[in-house]
PDB file of C-alpha atoms in Angstrom:
ATOM      1  CA  UNK T   1     121.404 196.753 116.241  1.00 48.00           C
ATOM      2  CA  UNK T   2     122.089 192.959 115.875  1.00 52.00           C
ATOM      3  CA  UNK T   3     123.352 191.719 111.828  1.00 55.00           C
ATOM      4  CA  UNK T   4     122.761 188.352 110.800  1.00 53.00           C
ATOM      5  CA  UNK T   5     125.506 186.784 108.307  1.00 50.00           C
ATOM      6  CA  UNK T   6     124.049 184.318 105.887  1.00 54.00           C
ATOM      7  CA  UNK T   7     125.457 180.839 105.619  1.00 49.00           C
ATOM      8  CA  UNK T   8     125.619 178.950 102.401  1.00 53.00           C
ATOM      9  CA  UNK T   9     123.027 176.503 102.116  1.00 56.00           C
ATOM     10  CA  UNK T  10     123.920 172.908 102.625  1.00 58.00           C
ATOM     11  CA  UNK T  11     121.297 171.895  99.622  1.00 59.00           C
ATOM     12  CA  UNK T  12     124.043 172.055  97.023  1.00 65.00           C
ATOM     13  CA  UNK T  13     126.847 170.989  99.096  1.00 60.00           C
ATOM     14  CA  UNK T  14     125.367 167.434  99.936  1.00 66.00           C
ATOM     15  CA  UNK T  15     124.390 167.002  95.828  1.00 66.00           C
ATOM     16  CA  UNK T  16     127.671 167.375  95.162  1.00 68.00           C
ATOM     17  CA  UNK T  17     128.561 164.967  97.678  1.00 65.00           C
ATOM     18  CA  UNK T  18     125.992 162.597  96.827  1.00 72.00           C
ATOM     19  CA  UNK T  19     126.670 162.557  93.024  1.00 76.00           C
ATOM     20  CA  UNK T  20     130.566 162.390  93.794  1.00 71.00           C
ATOM     21  CA  UNK T  21     129.419 158.940  96.119  1.00 71.00           C
ATOM     22  CA  UNK T  22     127.136 157.553  93.080  1.00 75.00           C
ATOM     23  CA  UNK T  23     129.890 157.853  90.522  1.00 74.00           C
ATOM     24  CA  UNK T  24     132.141 156.303  92.823  1.00 69.00           C
ATOM     25  CA  UNK T  25     129.904 153.721  93.483  1.00 70.00           C
ATOM     26  CA  UNK T  26     129.323 152.925  89.556  1.00 73.00           C
ATOM     27  CA  UNK T  27     132.472 153.591  88.720  1.00 74.00           C
ATOM     28  CA  UNK T  28     134.502 152.059  91.405  1.00 72.00           C
ATOM     29  CA  UNK T  29     132.685 149.607  93.470  1.00 79.00           C
ATOM     30  CA  UNK T  30     130.254 148.087  91.706  1.00 80.00           C
ATOM     31  CA  UNK T  31     133.026 146.916  89.308  1.00 83.00           C
ATOM     32  CA  UNK T  32     135.258 145.684  91.598  1.00 84.00           C
ATOM     33  CA  UNK T  33     132.231 143.995  93.674  1.00 87.00           C
ATOM     34  CA  UNK T  34     131.910 142.501  90.544  1.00 88.00           C
ATOM     35  CA  UNK T  35     135.190 140.959  89.429  1.00 88.00           C
ATOM     36  CA  UNK T  36     135.041 139.507  93.060  1.00 91.00           C
ATOM     37  CA  UNK T  37     132.008 137.659  92.319  1.00 92.00           C
ATOM     38  CA  UNK T  38     133.033 136.460  89.407  1.00 91.00           C
ATOM     39  CA  UNK T  39     136.015 135.281  90.292  1.00 91.00           C
ATOM     40  CA  UNK T  40     134.113 132.413  92.092  1.00 94.00           C
ATOM     41  CA  UNK T  41     132.911 131.031  88.995  1.00 91.00           C
ATOM     42  CA  UNK T  42     133.912 129.765  86.070  1.00 88.00           C
ATOM     43  CA  UNK T  43     133.128 132.218  83.483  1.00 88.00           C
ATOM     44  CA  UNK T  44     134.998 131.767  80.100  1.00 83.00           C
ATOM     45  CA  UNK T  45     133.674 134.690  78.292  1.00 73.00           C
ATOM     46  CA  UNK T  46     131.243 132.763  75.744  1.00 73.00           C
ATOM     47  CA  UNK T  47     126.979 133.305  75.781  1.00 72.00           C
ATOM     48  CA  UNK T  48     126.842 129.274  74.751  1.00 74.00           C
ATOM     49  CA  UNK T  49     128.752 128.254  77.353  1.00 78.00           C
ATOM     50  CA  UNK T  50     127.196 127.924  81.619  1.00 85.00           C
ATOM     51  CA  UNK T  51     128.438 129.660  84.237  1.00 86.00           C
ATOM     52  CA  UNK T  52     129.124 127.733  87.067  1.00 88.00           C
ATOM     53  CA  UNK T  53     129.477 128.573  90.877  1.00 92.00           C
ATOM     54  CA  UNK T  54     132.962 126.866  91.488  1.00 91.00           C
ATOM     55  CA  UNK T  55     133.722 128.505  94.835  1.00 91.00           C
ATOM     56  CA  UNK T  56     137.679 129.439  95.295  1.00 93.00           C
ATOM     57  CA  UNK T  57     138.955 126.706  93.038  1.00 93.00           C
ATOM     58  CA  UNK T  58     140.388 129.735  90.670  1.00 93.00           C
ATOM     59  CA  UNK T  59     142.589 130.845  93.605  1.00 94.00           C
ATOM     60  CA  UNK T  60     143.190 127.431  94.282  1.00 94.00           C
ATOM     61  CA  UNK T  61     144.391 126.488  90.711  1.00 92.00           C
ATOM     62  CA  UNK T  62     146.532 130.051  90.485  1.00 93.00           C
ATOM     63  CA  UNK T  63     148.806 128.368  93.462  1.00 93.00           C
ATOM     64  CA  UNK T  64     148.476 124.186  92.128  1.00 92.00           C
ATOM     65  CA  UNK T  65     151.809 122.788  90.608  1.00 91.00           C
ATOM     66  CA  UNK T  66     150.376 122.867  87.403  1.00 88.00           C
ATOM     67  CA  UNK T  67     150.354 126.942  86.932  1.00 89.00           C
ATOM     68  CA  UNK T  68     152.704 127.635  89.873  1.00 91.00           C
ATOM     69  CA  UNK T  69     155.280 127.849  87.154  1.00 91.00           C
ATOM     70  CA  UNK T  70     152.782 130.891  85.108  1.00 90.00           C
ATOM     71  CA  UNK T  71     151.842 132.396  88.281  1.00 91.00           C
ATOM     72  CA  UNK T  72     155.662 132.723  90.251  1.00 93.00           C
ATOM     73  CA  UNK T  73     157.109 134.537  86.916  1.00 93.00           C
ATOM     74  CA  UNK T  74     153.991 136.747  86.843  1.00 93.00           C
ATOM     75  CA  UNK T  75     154.433 137.360  90.683  1.00 93.00           C
ATOM     76  CA  UNK T  76     158.071 137.639  90.709  1.00 94.00           C
ATOM     77  CA  UNK T  77     158.227 139.969  87.451  1.00 94.00           C
ATOM     78  CA  UNK T  78     155.717 142.761  89.636  1.00 94.00           C
ATOM     79  CA  UNK T  79     157.337 142.597  92.417  1.00 94.00           C
ATOM     80  CA  UNK T  80     161.119 143.020  90.987  1.00 94.00           C
ATOM     81  CA  UNK T  81     159.739 145.700  88.836  1.00 95.00           C
ATOM     82  CA  UNK T  82     157.451 147.673  91.350  1.00 93.00           C
ATOM     83  CA  UNK T  83     161.012 147.249  93.574  1.00 94.00           C
ATOM     84  CA  UNK T  84     163.189 148.851  91.321  1.00 95.00           C
ATOM     85  CA  UNK T  85     160.962 150.881  89.254  1.00 95.00           C
ATOM     86  CA  UNK T  86     160.020 152.815  92.455  1.00 94.00           C
ATOM     87  CA  UNK T  87     163.572 152.821  94.110  1.00 95.00           C
ATOM     88  CA  UNK T  88     165.134 154.692  90.581  1.00 96.00           C
ATOM     89  CA  UNK T  89     162.235 156.552  90.455  1.00 95.00           C
ATOM     90  CA  UNK T  90     162.872 157.935  93.588  1.00 95.00           C
ATOM     91  CA  UNK T  91     166.101 158.493  93.695  1.00 95.00           C
ATOM     92  CA  UNK T  92     166.637 159.947  90.294  1.00 96.00           C
ATOM     93  CA  UNK T  93     163.302 162.560  91.038  1.00 96.00           C
ATOM     94  CA  UNK T  94     164.906 163.766  94.256  1.00 95.00           C
ATOM     95  CA  UNK T  95     168.462 164.440  92.736  1.00 94.00           C
ATOM     96  CA  UNK T  96     167.090 166.434  89.654  1.00 94.00           C
ATOM     97  CA  UNK T  97     164.336 168.183  91.518  1.00 94.00           C
ATOM     98  CA  UNK T  98     167.168 169.909  94.034  1.00 93.00           C
ATOM     99  CA  UNK T  99     168.971 170.566  91.194  1.00 92.00           C
ATOM    100  CA  UNK T 100     166.101 172.340  89.357  1.00 92.00           C
ATOM    101  CA  UNK T 101     165.587 173.965  92.560  1.00 90.00           C
ATOM    102  CA  UNK T 102     168.460 175.880  92.139  1.00 87.00           C
ATOM    103  CA  UNK T 103     168.286 179.110  90.716  1.00 84.00           C
ATOM    104  CA  UNK T 104     169.230 177.878  86.800  1.00 82.00           C
ATOM    105  CA  UNK T 105     169.345 180.037  83.638  1.00 86.00           C
ATOM    106  CA  UNK T 106     166.544 178.322  81.993  1.00 84.00           C
ATOM    107  CA  UNK T 107     164.965 176.027  84.409  1.00 84.00           C
ATOM    108  CA  UNK T 108     161.315 176.317  83.692  1.00 88.00           C
ATOM    109  CA  UNK T 109     162.299 174.809  80.280  1.00 91.00           C
ATOM    110  CA  UNK T 110     164.365 172.206  82.274  1.00 89.00           C
ATOM    111  CA  UNK T 111     161.555 171.596  84.419  1.00 90.00           C
ATOM    112  CA  UNK T 112     159.113 171.084  81.219  1.00 90.00           C
ATOM    113  CA  UNK T 113     161.631 168.864  79.775  1.00 91.00           C
ATOM    114  CA  UNK T 114     161.268 166.562  82.627  1.00 91.00           C
ATOM    115  CA  UNK T 115     157.825 166.867  83.010  1.00 91.00           C
ATOM    116  CA  UNK T 116     156.795 166.312  79.368  1.00 91.00           C
ATOM    117  CA  UNK T 117     157.667 162.100  79.125  1.00 90.00           C
ATOM    118  CA  UNK T 118     154.182 161.875  81.367  1.00 89.00           C
ATOM    119  CA  UNK T 119     152.069 163.823  79.169  1.00 89.00           C
ATOM    120  CA  UNK T 120     153.145 162.333  76.079  1.00 86.00           C
ATOM    121  CA  UNK T 121     151.468 159.010  77.417  1.00 83.00           C
ATOM    122  CA  UNK T 122     151.767 155.110  77.468  1.00 88.00           C
ATOM    123  CA  UNK T 123     151.624 154.622  73.322  1.00 86.00           C
ATOM    124  CA  UNK T 124     154.207 157.290  72.800  1.00 90.00           C
ATOM    125  CA  UNK T 125     155.964 156.335  75.189  1.00 90.00           C
ATOM    126  CA  UNK T 126     156.150 152.815  74.005  1.00 88.00           C
ATOM    127  CA  UNK T 127     157.020 153.804  70.604  1.00 90.00           C
ATOM    128  CA  UNK T 128     160.095 156.136  71.262  1.00 90.00           C
ATOM    129  CA  UNK T 129     161.636 152.938  73.120  1.00 91.00           C
ATOM    130  CA  UNK T 130     160.861 151.036  70.150  1.00 89.00           C
ATOM    131  CA  UNK T 131     162.545 152.790  67.717  1.00 89.00           C
ATOM    132  CA  UNK T 132     165.332 153.191  70.002  1.00 89.00           C
ATOM    133  CA  UNK T 133     165.740 149.710  70.584  1.00 88.00           C
ATOM    134  CA  UNK T 134     165.051 148.651  67.246  1.00 84.00           C
ATOM    135  CA  UNK T 135     167.073 145.997  65.914  1.00 80.00           C
ATOM    136  CA  UNK T 136     166.653 146.892  63.001  1.00 82.00           C
ATOM    137  CA  UNK T 137     169.241 150.017  62.735  1.00 77.00           C
ATOM    138  CA  UNK T 138     167.640 152.135  65.912  1.00 79.00           C
ATOM    139  CA  UNK T 139     170.403 153.909  67.445  1.00 84.00           C
ATOM    140  CA  UNK T 140     171.281 151.667  70.776  1.00 83.00           C
ATOM    141  CA  UNK T 141     171.690 149.166  67.987  1.00 79.00           C
ATOM    142  CA  UNK T 142     173.963 151.447  66.252  1.00 82.00           C
ATOM    143  CA  UNK T 143     175.980 152.429  68.909  1.00 83.00           C
ATOM    144  CA  UNK T 144     176.204 148.635  70.278  1.00 81.00           C
ATOM    145  CA  UNK T 145     177.273 147.948  66.968  1.00 79.00           C
ATOM    146  CA  UNK T 146     180.333 150.395  67.056  1.00 82.00           C
ATOM    147  CA  UNK T 147     181.727 148.230  70.110  1.00 76.00           C
ATOM    148  CA  UNK T 148     181.411 144.821  67.970  1.00 71.00           C
ATOM    149  CA  UNK T 149     178.371 143.905  70.000  1.00 74.00           C
ATOM    150  CA  UNK T 150     173.903 143.015  69.918  1.00 72.00           C
ATOM    151  CA  UNK T 151     171.032 142.429  71.721  1.00 76.00           C
ATOM    152  CA  UNK T 152     167.839 142.285  70.695  1.00 79.00           C
ATOM    153  CA  UNK T 153     166.817 144.287  73.322  1.00 84.00           C
ATOM    154  CA  UNK T 154     162.981 143.651  74.160  1.00 85.00           C
ATOM    155  CA  UNK T 155     163.300 140.434  72.455  1.00 84.00           C
ATOM    156  CA  UNK T 156     166.330 139.121  74.885  1.00 83.00           C
ATOM    157  CA  UNK T 157     164.515 137.640  78.271  1.00 86.00           C
ATOM    158  CA  UNK T 158     167.977 138.489  80.095  1.00 88.00           C
ATOM    159  CA  UNK T 159     167.375 142.505  79.737  1.00 90.00           C
ATOM    160  CA  UNK T 160     163.810 142.964  78.280  1.00 92.00           C
ATOM    161  CA  UNK T 161     162.442 143.671  81.941  1.00 93.00           C
ATOM    162  CA  UNK T 162     165.068 146.119  83.048  1.00 94.00           C
ATOM    163  CA  UNK T 163     164.768 147.943  79.619  1.00 93.00           C
ATOM    164  CA  UNK T 164     160.933 148.091  80.991  1.00 94.00           C
ATOM    165  CA  UNK T 165     161.662 149.516  83.702  1.00 95.00           C
ATOM    166  CA  UNK T 166     163.650 152.264  82.015  1.00 94.00           C
ATOM    167  CA  UNK T 167     160.414 153.073  79.975  1.00 94.00           C
ATOM    168  CA  UNK T 168     158.543 153.521  83.028  1.00 94.00           C
ATOM    169  CA  UNK T 169     161.114 155.428  84.621  1.00 94.00           C
ATOM    170  CA  UNK T 170     160.995 158.089  81.980  1.00 94.00           C
ATOM    171  CA  UNK T 171     157.705 158.142  81.422  1.00 93.00           C
ATOM    172  CA  UNK T 172     156.358 158.977  85.758  1.00 92.00           C
ATOM    173  CA  UNK T 173     159.354 160.736  86.522  1.00 93.00           C
ATOM    174  CA  UNK T 174     157.926 164.603  86.169  1.00 93.00           C
ATOM    175  CA  UNK T 175     155.473 163.846  87.742  1.00 94.00           C
ATOM    176  CA  UNK T 176     158.103 162.714  91.104  1.00 95.00           C
ATOM    177  CA  UNK T 177     159.764 165.403  90.469  1.00 95.00           C
ATOM    178  CA  UNK T 178     156.910 167.644  90.364  1.00 94.00           C
ATOM    179  CA  UNK T 179     156.015 166.771  94.088  1.00 94.00           C
ATOM    180  CA  UNK T 180     159.445 167.108  95.450  1.00 95.00           C
ATOM    181  CA  UNK T 181     159.713 170.489  93.765  1.00 94.00           C
ATOM    182  CA  UNK T 182     156.619 171.762  95.861  1.00 93.00           C
ATOM    183  CA  UNK T 183     158.210 169.813  98.964  1.00 92.00           C
ATOM    184  CA  UNK T 184     161.910 171.811  98.694  1.00 92.00           C
ATOM    185  CA  UNK T 185     159.954 174.948  98.398  1.00 91.00           C
ATOM    186  CA  UNK T 186     157.846 174.892 101.062  1.00 89.00           C
ATOM    187  CA  UNK T 187     161.235 174.509 103.021  1.00 87.00           C
ATOM    188  CA  UNK T 188     162.286 178.429 104.381  1.00 87.00           C
ATOM    189  CA  UNK T 189     165.409 179.620 103.579  1.00 86.00           C
ATOM    190  CA  UNK T 190     166.380 180.896 106.724  1.00 87.00           C
ATOM    191  CA  UNK T 191     166.422 177.553 107.887  1.00 86.00           C
ATOM    192  CA  UNK T 192     168.818 176.529 105.305  1.00 80.00           C
ATOM    193  CA  UNK T 193     170.928 180.154 106.146  1.00 84.00           C
ATOM    194  CA  UNK T 194     170.846 179.629 109.756  1.00 88.00           C
ATOM    195  CA  UNK T 195     172.496 176.285 109.620  1.00 85.00           C
ATOM    196  CA  UNK T 196     175.120 177.181 107.288  1.00 86.00           C
ATOM    197  CA  UNK T 197     175.887 179.783 110.058  1.00 86.00           C
ATOM    198  CA  UNK T 198     175.943 176.742 112.130  1.00 82.00           C
ATOM    199  CA  UNK T 199     178.900 175.188 110.588  1.00 83.00           C
ATOM    200  CA  UNK T 200     176.529 172.743 108.655  1.00 83.00           C
ATOM    201  CA  UNK T 201     177.852 170.795 105.946  1.00 85.00           C
ATOM    202  CA  UNK T 202     176.231 170.892 102.795  1.00 83.00           C
ATOM    203  CA  UNK T 203     175.543 166.557 102.914  1.00 87.00           C
ATOM    204  CA  UNK T 204     174.625 167.519 106.800  1.00 86.00           C
ATOM    205  CA  UNK T 205     171.869 169.798 105.745  1.00 87.00           C
ATOM    206  CA  UNK T 206     170.478 167.568 103.285  1.00 87.00           C
ATOM    207  CA  UNK T 207     170.619 164.990 105.613  1.00 86.00           C
ATOM    208  CA  UNK T 208     169.308 166.446 108.792  1.00 86.00           C
ATOM    209  CA  UNK T 209     167.080 169.122 106.934  1.00 88.00           C
ATOM    210  CA  UNK T 210     166.101 168.547 103.667  1.00 89.00           C
ATOM    211  CA  UNK T 211     165.331 164.927 103.624  1.00 89.00           C
ATOM    212  CA  UNK T 212     163.200 165.228 107.138  1.00 88.00           C
ATOM    213  CA  UNK T 213     161.489 168.551 105.764  1.00 90.00           C
ATOM    214  CA  UNK T 214     160.631 166.203 102.533  1.00 91.00           C
ATOM    215  CA  UNK T 215     159.448 163.108 104.267  1.00 90.00           C
ATOM    216  CA  UNK T 216     155.740 163.821 103.020  1.00 90.00           C
ATOM    217  CA  UNK T 217     156.849 164.107  99.403  1.00 92.00           C
ATOM    218  CA  UNK T 218     158.946 161.116 100.193  1.00 92.00           C
ATOM    219  CA  UNK T 219     155.868 158.987 101.643  1.00 91.00           C
ATOM    220  CA  UNK T 220     153.580 160.415  98.646  1.00 91.00           C
ATOM    221  CA  UNK T 221     156.214 159.442  95.729  1.00 93.00           C
ATOM    222  CA  UNK T 222     156.633 155.891  97.412  1.00 92.00           C
ATOM    223  CA  UNK T 223     153.429 155.379  97.500  1.00 91.00           C
ATOM    224  CA  UNK T 224     152.438 156.212  94.240  1.00 91.00           C
ATOM    225  CA  UNK T 225     155.201 154.769  92.843  1.00 91.00           C
ATOM    226  CA  UNK T 226     154.938 151.228  94.177  1.00 91.00           C
ATOM    227  CA  UNK T 227     150.833 151.730  93.377  1.00 89.00           C
ATOM    228  CA  UNK T 228     150.997 152.010  89.627  1.00 88.00           C
ATOM    229  CA  UNK T 229     154.000 149.525  89.278  1.00 89.00           C
ATOM    230  CA  UNK T 230     152.222 146.944  90.627  1.00 87.00           C
ATOM    231  CA  UNK T 231     149.489 147.711  88.400  1.00 83.00           C
ATOM    232  CA  UNK T 232     151.592 148.359  85.132  1.00 84.00           C
ATOM    233  CA  UNK T 233     150.184 146.659  81.919  1.00 84.00           C
ATOM    234  CA  UNK T 234     149.861 149.316  79.209  1.00 86.00           C
ATOM    235  CA  UNK T 235     153.930 149.634  78.755  1.00 89.00           C
ATOM    236  CA  UNK T 236     154.976 146.179  79.371  1.00 90.00           C
ATOM    237  CA  UNK T 237     151.970 145.258  76.526  1.00 89.00           C
ATOM    238  CA  UNK T 238     153.268 147.803  74.195  1.00 89.00           C
ATOM    239  CA  UNK T 239     156.695 147.015  74.567  1.00 90.00           C
ATOM    240  CA  UNK T 240     156.773 143.515  75.053  1.00 89.00           C
ATOM    241  CA  UNK T 241     153.197 142.187  73.911  1.00 84.00           C
ATOM    242  CA  UNK T 242     151.427 139.906  76.391  1.00 81.00           C
ATOM    243  CA  UNK T 243     153.156 136.625  76.013  1.00 82.00           C
ATOM    244  CA  UNK T 244     156.730 137.570  76.719  1.00 86.00           C
ATOM    245  CA  UNK T 245     157.446 135.299  79.163  1.00 87.00           C
ATOM    246  CA  UNK T 246     160.710 137.368  80.576  1.00 90.00           C
ATOM    247  CA  UNK T 247     158.132 140.748  81.050  1.00 91.00           C
ATOM    248  CA  UNK T 248     155.072 138.976  81.988  1.00 92.00           C
ATOM    249  CA  UNK T 249     153.373 140.965  85.013  1.00 92.00           C
ATOM    250  CA  UNK T 250     150.388 140.103  86.820  1.00 92.00           C
ATOM    251  CA  UNK T 251     148.186 142.473  85.114  1.00 90.00           C
ATOM    252  CA  UNK T 252     149.242 140.677  81.263  1.00 90.00           C
ATOM    253  CA  UNK T 253     148.849 137.566  82.714  1.00 91.00           C
ATOM    254  CA  UNK T 254     145.680 138.994  83.479  1.00 90.00           C
ATOM    255  CA  UNK T 255     144.981 139.747  80.206  1.00 88.00           C
ATOM    256  CA  UNK T 256     146.078 136.447  78.443  1.00 87.00           C
ATOM    257  CA  UNK T 257     143.490 134.505  81.115  1.00 88.00           C
ATOM    258  CA  UNK T 258     140.758 136.383  80.594  1.00 86.00           C
ATOM    259  CA  UNK T 259     140.494 137.607  76.560  1.00 80.00           C
ATOM    260  CA  UNK T 260     142.706 134.083  75.565  1.00 70.00           C
ATOM    261  CA  UNK T 261     146.362 133.903  74.542  1.00 56.00           C
ATOM    262  CA  UNK T 262     149.713 131.914  75.711  1.00 51.00           C
ATOM    263  CA  UNK T 263     151.083 132.282  78.504  1.00 45.00           C
ATOM    264  CA  UNK T 264     154.145 130.326  79.383  1.00 42.00           C
ATOM    265  CA  UNK T 265     152.996 127.084  79.233  1.00 41.00           C
ATOM    266  CA  UNK T 266     148.920 127.462  79.577  1.00 43.00           C
ATOM    267  CA  UNK T 267     146.561 128.542  76.691  1.00 45.00           C
ATOM    268  CA  UNK T 268     143.157 129.702  78.013  1.00 53.00           C
ATOM    269  CA  UNK T 269     140.295 131.886  77.935  1.00 73.00           C
ATOM    270  CA  UNK T 270     138.701 131.874  81.311  1.00 86.00           C
ATOM    271  CA  UNK T 271     137.475 135.345  82.961  1.00 88.00           C
ATOM    272  CA  UNK T 272     136.433 133.368  86.020  1.00 92.00           C
ATOM    273  CA  UNK T 273     140.382 132.636  86.898  1.00 92.00           C
ATOM    274  CA  UNK T 274     141.187 136.031  85.139  1.00 92.00           C
ATOM    275  CA  UNK T 275     139.433 138.182  87.875  1.00 93.00           C
ATOM    276  CA  UNK T 276     140.954 135.864  90.833  1.00 94.00           C
ATOM    277  CA  UNK T 277     144.330 136.699  89.389  1.00 93.00           C
ATOM    278  CA  UNK T 278     142.664 140.374  89.313  1.00 92.00           C
ATOM    279  CA  UNK T 279     141.760 139.772  93.191  1.00 93.00           C
ATOM    280  CA  UNK T 280     145.130 138.437  94.099  1.00 93.00           C
ATOM    281  CA  UNK T 281     147.469 141.278  92.679  1.00 92.00           C
ATOM    282  CA  UNK T 282     144.485 143.788  94.630  1.00 91.00           C
ATOM    283  CA  UNK T 283     145.681 141.912  98.164  1.00 92.00           C
ATOM    284  CA  UNK T 284     149.146 142.703  96.632  1.00 92.00           C
ATOM    285  CA  UNK T 285     149.261 146.056  95.879  1.00 90.00           C
ATOM    286  CA  UNK T 286     146.758 146.843  99.311  1.00 89.00           C
ATOM    287  CA  UNK T 287     149.502 144.841 101.457  1.00 92.00           C
ATOM    288  CA  UNK T 288     152.209 146.173 100.001  1.00 90.00           C
ATOM    289  CA  UNK T 289     150.920 150.100  99.855  1.00 89.00           C
ATOM    290  CA  UNK T 290     149.811 149.239 103.649  1.00 90.00           C
ATOM    291  CA  UNK T 291     153.295 147.907 104.999  1.00 90.00           C
ATOM    292  CA  UNK T 292     154.712 150.863 103.080  1.00 88.00           C
ATOM    293  CA  UNK T 293     152.766 153.657 104.407  1.00 87.00           C
ATOM    294  CA  UNK T 294     153.116 152.180 107.780  1.00 89.00           C
ATOM    295  CA  UNK T 295     156.986 152.107 107.562  1.00 86.00           C
ATOM    296  CA  UNK T 296     156.941 155.341 106.311  1.00 84.00           C
ATOM    297  CA  UNK T 297     155.144 156.771 108.576  1.00 83.00           C
ATOM    298  CA  UNK T 298     157.130 155.344 111.396  1.00 82.00           C
ATOM    299  CA  UNK T 299     160.117 157.254 109.863  1.00 77.00           C
ATOM    300  CA  UNK T 300     158.753 160.609 109.127  1.00 71.00           C
ATOM    301  CA  UNK T 301     157.883 160.331 113.605  1.00 69.00           C
ATOM    302  CA  UNK T 302     161.503 159.500 113.977  1.00 68.00           C
ATOM    303  CA  UNK T 303     162.788 162.265 111.322  1.00 61.00           C
TER     304      UNK T 303
END
């Protein structure tokens, strides 16, 4: 007597998949296409002003001598912000993850403390750092005054971007630590024991065992760090405002140009031009992410 096994119906699965595609299209693809279309117009967001098709003029304006000062400043700040925040975030997260992976007393508490800034969010992070570096009696100001120094902190163009990078690292560090912890815990302890028996030092185990085994975690962290940093907007806005030339990244330039405000030497309100800047940012994020992924995959293969 043959026995039949029921197979799950494909209808509910297809329905769920279809709903997911519809949601992705509505909230992802449609807005992206809309921004692309708007970038070829002179839309200014006012109902009594006509909307004209201007082709690639907005993109030419972005690289034109009249606006290149603001554009180059935003591009430079974006790249500097993304590079240093990602590098230091990965290095700190790896070191903390290695420490928290050891059998320490209360390590679950320390893990929660490290992850807490991620849960707090951008607004609370901005408030914490604003109070910490408040020029009117903040803790950092008090400590600096003990040594006879003073600083405007976020108002100082020489260090404002560096302080925003520190705040960004503090806010997102927990996610990177969790990813590294999951990678460390997936490494069999027998491999470390075998390497120790073979006479490998701690550094050799770290270099030739831990790092190669963590290659997927490193790739994930680097990509997340780059994408998040290149798209960073809220934290810089909360800490320094949209019109601080020394910290203005591409996302903030989109806001200033699209909704009005002073950007360096330019005063404008043009959603069309802002959309073209956002498309430049999209291309930058995609290009950097693909290059980083290609490089990291090659490194994984070599390791």
